[in-house]
Short mmCIF file of C-alpha atoms and ligand atoms in Angstrom, two decimals:
data_model
loop_
_atom_site.label_atom_id
_atom_site.label_comp_id
_atom_site.label_asym_id
_atom_site.label_seq_id
_atom_site.Cartn_x
_atom_site.Cartn_y
_atom_site.Cartn_z
CA MET A 816 0.00 0.00 0.00
CA ASN A 817 1.09 3.56 -0.56
CA ASP A 818 1.79 5.84 2.28
CA PRO A 819 -0.31 8.95 1.43
CA SER A 820 2.08 11.30 3.21
CA VAL A 821 4.89 10.21 0.93
CA THR A 822 2.92 9.84 -2.26
CA GLY A 823 0.72 12.90 -1.91
CA GLY A 824 -2.25 10.55 -2.06
CA ALA A 825 -1.82 9.42 -5.66
CA SER A 826 -1.87 5.73 -6.51
CA PRO A 827 0.28 4.25 -9.23
CA GLY A 828 -1.57 3.57 -12.47
CA GLN A 829 -1.80 0.07 -13.96
CA ASP A 830 1.32 0.44 -16.09
CA ASP A 831 3.53 2.09 -13.51
CA ALA A 832 6.65 0.08 -12.87
CA VAL A 833 7.68 1.82 -9.68
CA SER A 834 5.90 3.09 -6.62
CA ASP A 835 5.10 6.76 -6.14
CA ARG A 836 7.37 6.64 -3.12
CA ALA A 837 10.34 5.52 -5.22
CA ARG A 838 9.52 7.90 -8.07
CA ARG A 839 9.31 10.85 -5.72
CA LEU A 840 12.62 9.93 -4.10
CA ALA A 841 14.35 9.52 -7.44
CA SER A 842 13.15 12.95 -8.54
CA ILE A 843 14.63 14.99 -5.66
CA PRO A 844 16.67 17.65 -7.55
CA SER A 845 19.74 17.54 -5.31
CA PHE A 846 19.72 13.74 -5.52
CA GLN A 847 19.47 13.84 -9.32
CA ARG A 848 22.33 16.28 -9.55
CA ILE A 849 24.49 14.06 -7.33
CA ASP A 850 23.52 11.02 -9.38
CA ALA A 851 24.50 12.77 -12.61
CA PHE A 852 27.71 13.99 -10.99
CA LEU A 853 28.70 10.52 -9.81
CA ASN A 854 27.75 8.70 -12.99
CA GLU A 855 27.73 10.99 -16.04
CA SER A 856 30.04 13.93 -15.38
CA ASP A 857 33.69 14.81 -16.03
CA TYR A 858 34.21 13.57 -12.49
CA ALA A 859 32.72 10.17 -13.29
CA ARG A 860 34.91 9.84 -16.37
CA ARG A 861 38.20 11.16 -15.05
CA HIS A 862 38.53 11.30 -11.27
CA LEU A 863 40.65 8.15 -11.12
CA MET A 864 42.99 9.22 -13.92
CA PRO A 865 46.62 10.00 -13.01
CA GLY A 866 47.04 13.68 -12.07
CA ALA A 867 43.36 14.27 -11.24
CA CYS A 868 42.73 16.06 -7.92
CA ASP A 869 39.66 14.56 -6.30
CA PHE A 870 38.44 16.73 -3.39
CA THR A 871 34.80 15.64 -3.57
CA LEU A 872 33.63 12.90 -1.23
CA GLY A 873 35.09 11.71 2.07
CA ASN A 874 37.15 9.02 0.39
CA PRO A 875 40.75 8.06 1.26
CA HIS A 876 43.72 9.61 -0.54
CA GLN A 877 46.23 7.03 0.63
CA MET A 878 46.61 3.30 1.22
CA PRO A 879 44.75 1.93 4.29
CA ALA A 880 46.82 1.70 7.48
CA GLU A 881 48.48 -1.65 8.09
CA ARG A 882 46.93 -1.91 11.55
CA TYR A 883 43.44 -1.49 10.13
CA VAL A 884 44.01 -4.18 7.52
CA ARG A 885 45.60 -6.58 10.04
CA THR A 886 42.65 -6.20 12.40
CA LEU A 887 40.20 -7.10 9.64
CA ARG A 888 42.39 -10.00 8.54
CA ASP A 889 42.49 -11.35 12.11
CA ALA A 890 38.73 -10.95 12.46
CA LEU A 891 38.26 -13.16 9.42
CA THR A 892 39.70 -16.20 11.20
CA PRO A 893 36.82 -18.09 12.81
CA GLN A 894 37.16 -18.80 16.53
CA HIS A 895 34.02 -20.95 16.78
CA ASP A 896 31.34 -22.45 14.56
CA GLN A 897 29.01 -19.45 14.93
CA TRP A 898 31.61 -16.97 13.65
CA PHE A 899 29.66 -16.24 10.48
CA ALA A 900 26.20 -16.69 11.98
CA TYR A 901 23.60 -13.87 11.88
CA GLN A 902 24.81 -10.94 13.98
CA THR A 903 22.66 -8.45 15.87
CA ASN A 904 23.89 -5.96 18.50
CA GLY A 905 27.09 -7.85 19.40
CA LYS A 906 27.98 -7.56 23.09
CA ALA A 907 31.73 -6.93 22.72
CA SER A 908 31.19 -4.25 20.05
CA ARG A 909 28.52 -2.52 22.10
CA GLU A 910 30.77 -2.48 25.16
CA ALA A 911 33.73 -1.10 23.23
CA ALA A 912 31.56 1.61 21.62
CA ALA A 913 29.94 2.63 24.94
CA GLU A 914 33.31 2.88 26.72
CA SER A 915 34.80 4.94 23.95
CA LEU A 916 31.82 7.31 23.85
CA HIS A 917 31.99 7.63 27.65
CA ARG A 918 35.66 8.65 27.37
CA LEU A 919 34.93 11.16 24.58
CA LEU A 920 31.91 12.90 26.11
CA ALA A 921 32.22 12.20 29.83
CA VAL A 922 28.66 10.80 29.65
CA PRO A 923 28.31 7.25 31.06
CA PHE A 924 26.73 5.61 27.98
CA ARG A 925 25.55 2.04 28.66
CA SER A 926 26.43 -0.76 26.30
CA GLU A 927 22.73 -1.81 26.09
CA ASP A 928 21.97 1.64 24.65
CA ILE A 929 24.24 1.20 21.63
CA TYR A 930 22.46 -0.10 18.52
CA LEU A 931 24.91 -1.21 15.83
CA THR A 932 24.18 -0.20 12.26
CA THR A 933 25.56 -0.26 8.75
CA GLY A 934 27.14 3.17 9.16
CA GLY A 935 25.75 6.62 9.83
CA PHE A 936 23.11 6.51 7.07
CA ALA A 937 21.29 3.66 8.76
CA ALA A 938 21.75 5.18 12.22
CA ILE A 939 20.05 8.41 11.08
CA ALA A 940 17.24 6.54 9.32
CA LEU A 941 16.73 4.39 12.42
CA ALA A 942 16.61 7.46 14.67
CA LEU A 943 14.04 9.19 12.45
CA LYS A 944 11.79 6.15 12.23
CA THR A 945 12.05 5.47 15.96
CA VAL A 946 10.53 8.78 16.98
CA ALA A 947 8.69 10.26 13.98
CA ASP A 948 5.54 9.30 12.09
CA PRO A 949 4.76 10.07 8.44
CA GLY A 950 3.83 13.72 8.06
CA ASP A 951 5.99 14.86 10.99
CA GLU A 952 8.43 17.69 10.32
CA VAL A 953 12.20 17.45 10.61
CA ILE A 954 14.23 20.66 10.92
CA TYR A 955 17.84 20.91 9.78
CA SER A 956 20.20 23.72 8.86
CA LEU A 957 21.45 24.84 5.47
CA PRO A 958 23.82 23.92 3.97
CA PRO A 959 23.16 20.36 5.16
CA TRP A 960 24.78 17.06 4.39
CA PHE A 961 23.04 16.52 1.05
CA LEU A 962 21.57 13.13 1.94
CA TYR A 963 19.39 14.18 4.88
CA GLU A 964 16.64 14.99 2.41
CA PRO A 965 16.27 11.48 0.91
CA LEU A 966 16.49 9.90 4.37
CA VAL A 967 13.79 12.23 5.69
CA LEU A 968 11.52 11.77 2.67
CA GLU A 969 11.93 8.01 2.57
CA ALA A 970 10.68 7.91 6.17
CA GLY A 971 7.56 9.82 5.02
CA LEU A 972 8.68 12.94 6.90
CA VAL A 973 8.71 16.58 5.84
CA PRO A 974 12.07 18.39 5.61
CA VAL A 975 12.13 21.93 6.99
CA LYS A 976 15.38 23.74 6.19
CA VAL A 977 16.57 26.73 8.14
CA LYS A 978 19.46 29.13 7.65
CA ILE A 979 22.62 29.28 9.72
CA ASP A 980 24.47 32.30 11.00
CA THR A 981 26.67 32.95 7.98
CA MET A 982 29.22 34.96 10.02
CA THR A 983 29.96 32.27 12.63
CA PHE A 984 28.57 29.17 10.84
CA ASP A 985 26.66 28.52 14.08
CA LEU A 986 23.09 27.28 14.28
CA ASP A 987 20.63 30.14 14.00
CA LEU A 988 18.48 29.48 17.06
CA GLY A 989 15.99 32.16 16.07
CA ALA A 990 15.48 30.49 12.69
CA ILE A 991 15.01 27.09 14.36
CA GLU A 992 12.51 28.50 16.84
CA ALA A 993 10.57 30.23 14.06
CA ALA A 994 10.39 26.97 12.07
CA ILE A 995 8.85 24.93 14.90
CA THR A 996 5.20 24.01 14.39
CA GLU A 997 2.84 21.53 16.01
CA ARG A 998 4.10 18.92 13.52
CA THR A 999 7.77 19.33 14.46
CA ARG A 1000 9.19 16.11 15.83
CA VAL A 1001 12.95 16.15 15.15
CA VAL A 1002 15.77 18.66 14.86
CA ILE A 1003 18.92 17.25 13.23
CA VAL A 1004 22.19 18.77 14.45
CA ASN A 1005 25.51 17.96 12.76
CA SER A 1006 28.65 18.95 14.65
CA PRO A 1007 31.49 18.97 13.67
CA ASN A 1008 29.61 20.17 10.64
CA ASN A 1009 29.83 18.96 7.08
CA PRO A 1010 30.44 21.17 5.14
CA THR A 1011 31.32 24.20 7.30
CA GLY A 1012 33.71 22.42 9.71
CA ARG A 1013 32.15 24.32 12.63
CA ILE A 1014 32.03 22.70 16.06
CA TYR A 1015 29.08 24.14 17.94
CA PRO A 1016 30.12 25.60 21.29
CA PRO A 1017 28.61 24.22 24.53
CA GLU A 1018 26.76 27.48 25.34
CA LEU A 1019 24.96 27.28 22.00
CA LEU A 1020 24.00 23.64 22.60
CA ARG A 1021 22.73 24.55 26.07
CA ARG A 1022 20.58 27.32 24.61
CA LEU A 1023 19.31 24.93 21.92
CA ALA A 1024 18.36 22.44 24.65
CA ASP A 1025 16.43 25.15 26.53
CA LEU A 1026 14.72 26.21 23.31
CA LEU A 1027 13.65 22.63 22.48
CA GLU A 1028 12.47 22.03 26.05
CA ALA A 1029 10.32 25.18 25.97
CA ALA A 1030 9.03 24.50 22.44
CA SER A 1031 8.09 20.90 23.33
CA ALA A 1032 6.08 22.22 26.29
CA ARG A 1033 4.45 24.84 24.08
CA ILE A 1034 3.33 22.45 21.33
CA GLY A 1035 2.48 19.71 23.83
CA ARG A 1036 4.69 17.17 22.11
CA ARG A 1037 8.31 16.10 22.63
CA ILE A 1038 10.78 17.37 20.04
CA TYR A 1039 13.71 14.97 19.68
CA LEU A 1040 17.20 15.92 18.66
CA VAL A 1041 19.11 13.66 16.28
CA SER A 1042 22.80 14.39 16.71
CA ASP A 1043 24.62 13.31 13.57
CA GLU A 1044 28.25 13.21 14.67
CA PRO A 1045 30.42 11.01 12.44
CA TYR A 1046 33.25 13.58 12.73
CA ASN A 1047 33.25 13.80 16.53
CA ARG A 1048 36.83 12.47 16.64
CA ILE A 1049 38.10 14.60 13.74
CA VAL A 1050 38.76 17.76 15.68
CA PHE A 1051 41.69 20.16 15.23
CA ASP A 1052 43.80 22.62 17.21
CA GLY A 1053 43.26 20.83 20.54
CA LEU A 1054 39.57 21.83 20.59
CA ARG A 1055 37.10 19.76 22.55
CA PHE A 1056 33.97 18.41 20.90
CA HIS A 1057 30.67 18.64 22.79
CA SER A 1058 27.64 16.58 21.85
CA PRO A 1059 24.05 17.81 22.16
CA ALA A 1060 23.54 14.57 24.13
CA GLU A 1061 25.38 16.26 27.03
CA PHE A 1062 22.72 18.96 27.24
CA TYR A 1063 19.43 17.56 25.97
CA PRO A 1064 18.33 14.14 27.28
CA HIS A 1065 15.97 13.57 24.34
CA THR A 1066 18.89 13.11 21.95
CA LEU A 1067 19.56 10.15 19.66
CA LEU A 1068 23.23 10.08 18.73
CA ALA A 1069 24.18 8.73 15.28
CA TYR A 1070 27.80 7.73 14.69
CA SER A 1071 29.76 6.22 11.81
CA TYR A 1072 33.26 4.75 11.98
CA GLY A 1073 33.69 5.56 8.27
CA LYS A 1074 35.47 8.87 9.01
CA THR A 1075 37.64 7.91 11.98
CA HIS A 1076 38.84 4.86 10.04
CA LEU A 1077 38.68 6.63 6.67
CA SER A 1078 37.03 3.53 5.26
CA PRO A 1079 33.48 4.55 4.33
CA GLY A 1080 32.99 1.42 2.25
CA GLU A 1081 33.17 -0.71 5.40
CA ARG A 1082 29.72 -0.04 6.75
CA VAL A 1083 29.71 0.23 10.52
CA GLY A 1084 28.28 2.74 12.97
CA TYR A 1085 25.67 2.98 15.69
CA LEU A 1086 22.75 4.80 17.20
CA ALA A 1087 23.32 5.57 20.89
CA LEU A 1088 20.83 6.69 23.54
CA PRO A 1089 22.15 8.75 26.44
CA PRO A 1090 21.55 7.24 29.92
CA THR A 1091 19.30 10.21 30.74
CA ILE A 1092 16.78 9.55 27.94
CA PRO A 1093 13.21 8.98 29.20
CA HIS A 1094 11.12 5.97 27.97
CA ARG A 1095 14.28 3.96 27.45
CA ASP A 1096 12.66 0.50 27.45
CA GLU A 1097 9.96 1.47 24.99
CA MET A 1098 12.60 2.99 22.72
CA SER A 1099 14.77 -0.07 22.98
CA HIS A 1100 11.94 -2.34 21.78
CA ALA A 1101 11.12 0.02 18.94
CA ILE A 1102 14.73 0.31 17.79
CA THR A 1103 15.44 -3.42 17.81
CA ALA A 1104 12.22 -4.07 15.85
CA LEU A 1105 13.19 -1.42 13.30
CA GLN A 1106 16.72 -2.78 12.94
CA VAL A 1107 15.22 -5.99 11.57
CA ALA A 1108 12.29 -4.47 9.69
CA MET A 1109 14.47 -1.92 7.90
CA GLY A 1110 16.40 -4.80 6.36
CA TRP A 1111 18.69 -6.20 9.08
CA VAL A 1112 20.71 -2.99 9.28
CA TYR A 1113 23.35 -4.55 11.53
CA PRO A 1114 27.02 -4.36 10.50
CA ASN A 1115 28.28 -7.60 9.04
CA GLY A 1116 29.99 -10.19 11.23
CA LEU A 1117 33.53 -9.40 10.18
CA LEU A 1118 33.24 -5.76 11.21
CA GLN A 1119 31.57 -6.69 14.47
CA HIS A 1120 34.39 -9.10 15.37
CA ALA A 1121 36.95 -6.44 14.52
CA LEU A 1122 35.19 -3.55 16.26
CA PRO A 1123 36.62 -3.82 19.80
CA GLU A 1124 40.10 -3.57 18.31
CA LEU A 1125 39.09 -0.99 15.67
CA GLU A 1126 37.65 1.24 18.41
CA GLU A 1127 41.26 1.91 19.40
CA PHE A 1128 42.26 2.82 15.85
CA SER A 1129 42.04 6.24 14.22
CA ILE A 1130 43.49 7.85 11.15
CA ASP A 1131 46.18 10.41 11.95
CA VAL A 1132 44.21 13.56 12.80
CA SER A 1133 47.34 15.71 13.10
CA GLN A 1134 48.22 14.76 9.53
CA LEU A 1135 44.72 15.84 8.45
CA GLN A 1136 45.24 19.12 10.27
CA ARG A 1137 48.53 19.71 8.43
CA ARG A 1138 46.73 19.03 5.13
CA ARG A 1139 43.99 21.46 6.07
CA ASP A 1140 46.60 24.13 6.80
CA ARG A 1141 48.51 23.51 3.59
CA LEU A 1142 45.40 23.68 1.44
CA ALA A 1143 44.01 26.71 3.29
CA ASP A 1144 47.33 28.57 2.90
CA ALA A 1145 47.52 27.77 -0.79
CA LEU A 1146 43.92 28.81 -1.44
CA GLY A 1147 44.35 31.94 0.70
CA SER A 1148 47.37 33.01 -1.30
CA MET A 1149 45.30 32.64 -4.49
CA GLY A 1150 42.74 35.08 -3.07
CA TYR A 1151 40.05 32.70 -1.78
CA ARG A 1152 38.41 33.64 1.51
CA VAL A 1153 39.05 30.55 3.58
CA ARG A 1154 37.67 30.03 7.05
CA LEU A 1155 39.58 27.28 8.81
CA PRO A 1156 37.37 24.33 9.72
CA GLU A 1157 37.61 23.28 13.38
CA GLY A 1158 36.93 19.66 12.51
CA THR A 1159 35.87 17.26 9.69
CA PHE A 1160 37.89 17.08 6.51
CA TYR A 1161 36.16 19.68 4.38
CA LEU A 1162 36.75 23.29 3.43
CA TYR A 1163 33.71 25.43 2.69
CA ILE A 1164 34.72 28.39 0.57
CA PRO A 1165 32.88 31.18 -1.27
CA THR A 1166 33.29 30.84 -5.03
CA PRO A 1167 34.79 33.76 -6.95
CA ILE A 1168 31.80 33.88 -9.33
CA PRO A 1169 28.13 33.70 -8.28
CA ASP A 1170 27.36 30.52 -10.20
CA ASP A 1171 29.00 27.84 -8.06
CA GLU A 1172 27.98 25.03 -10.43
CA ALA A 1173 29.60 26.77 -13.41
CA PHE A 1174 32.67 27.39 -11.31
CA THR A 1175 33.05 23.76 -10.20
CA ALA A 1176 32.41 22.62 -13.78
CA SER A 1177 35.28 24.81 -14.97
CA LEU A 1178 37.56 23.33 -12.29
CA ALA A 1179 36.45 19.84 -13.39
CA ARG A 1180 37.56 20.61 -16.94
CA ARG A 1181 41.03 21.07 -15.41
CA ASP A 1182 40.71 17.77 -13.52
CA VAL A 1183 40.18 19.46 -10.14
CA PHE A 1184 37.03 17.98 -8.62
CA VAL A 1185 35.08 19.71 -5.85
CA LEU A 1186 31.39 19.86 -4.99
CA PRO A 1187 29.25 22.97 -5.38
CA ALA A 1188 27.45 23.61 -2.13
CA SER A 1189 24.26 23.99 -4.15
CA CYS A 1190 24.31 20.19 -4.29
CA SER A 1191 23.14 20.46 -0.75
CA LYS A 1192 20.46 23.09 -0.96
CA PRO A 1193 17.37 23.69 -3.04
CA ARG A 1194 18.22 25.60 -6.21
CA ALA A 1195 15.61 28.24 -5.47
CA SER A 1196 17.25 29.22 -2.20
CA SER A 1197 20.81 29.49 -3.48
CA GLY A 1198 22.04 32.54 -1.62
CA CYS A 1199 25.72 32.09 -0.85
CA PRO A 1200 27.43 30.26 -3.70
CA SER A 1201 30.27 28.24 -2.32
CA LEU A 1202 32.10 25.05 -2.82
CA ARG A 1203 32.89 22.27 -0.47
CA THR A 1204 36.18 20.53 -0.84
CA ARG A 1205 37.79 17.58 0.87
CA THR A 1206 41.16 18.55 2.37
N1 PMP B 1298 26.42 12.45 8.18
C1 PMP B 1298 27.32 13.27 7.61
C2 PMP B 1298 27.34 14.70 8.04
C3 PMP B 1298 28.22 12.80 6.64
O1 PMP B 1298 29.11 13.64 6.10
C4 PMP B 1298 28.15 11.44 6.27
C5 PMP B 1298 29.05 10.88 5.19
N2 PMP B 1298 29.65 11.76 4.35
C6 PMP B 1298 27.22 10.62 6.89
C7 PMP B 1298 26.36 11.15 7.84
C8 PMP B 1298 27.10 9.16 6.56
O2 PMP B 1298 28.24 8.47 6.96
P1 PMP B 1298 28.48 6.96 6.46
O3 PMP B 1298 28.62 6.99 4.97
O4 PMP B 1298 29.77 6.57 7.10
O5 PMP B 1298 27.31 6.18 6.89
#
């Protein structure tokens, strides 16, 4: 059956091959542009050629670390006859993840509150479906990670995009407050932020928590916060990362190991609930049911066996910081206005001409591949043309 909130009430005709839900998803403009970029562009044809500079996606630029490879190789050797049996939320992985998160945030996460997923995508989708029903509104800030929109729409939810403070790259709390309606159910926060590299300061997160608490009381319905933090270990200049989960108990924390390990093709991450979250048992039942019903979104066995050891592994963040500095210096000396990112591995830079897509296309003709930030915002609202580039 169709879900009317996703389909707009229309039913497929007799000859339709695909559902309205799928057709609507496939026609999201930013999604189509990304699809064309990945499959039919200069980038698709030439990014692997010798001499090409690929600064687009969060992919590695060097061979994987020996320790990472050895850990996976060791995890491949079966230690008992159930080694390759179905895996769910493996105990050892959950414990390792909870301890590590406890160390990072000084919040005593419990291993039972870690739900293992196939990366951050699935963790975000799981979070949305755990708390929101079709038709509910999900607020996030522009420019967003460009795949929030399909995840939100696929869940039958309504994306509501708000501006950021373009001077500081901070969340614009006034814009978030103004966007809240009786249908608001989730606010997605992404810090360290892709693409701006901003790490939201604790005072801002505290004020956001107060705002969401007051707004939930006003509309008579709990607003949840989904904290998308795959870059929470990719932090520069000795700064400390703070998670919204430290300030707002109604937070679902989505994490992916794909950045810390710089291996986004190995799909592993989790959704974590803070120990302070109310209705924990009810949520736990809902999440475990969804993990199966969404297509067994658990990481595969090999990654689960390797995870306790991989928790201790990280790419060299100081090397990333040196790369950031080198690239920022070079771009600065060419006249670009570069604002140093505090974390992540992206630079978000105003383009010298207003049309950011034309500008990135001209770079692509010279085999320099970057993404226009308009990939991540509706064309109609393009206000601050900029490009986003992997350092
Ligand atoms: N959130 C953000 C902000 C991201 O940048 C990404 C990946 N680029 C993801 C979520 C998804 O991470 P993964 O592919 O590791 O699931």
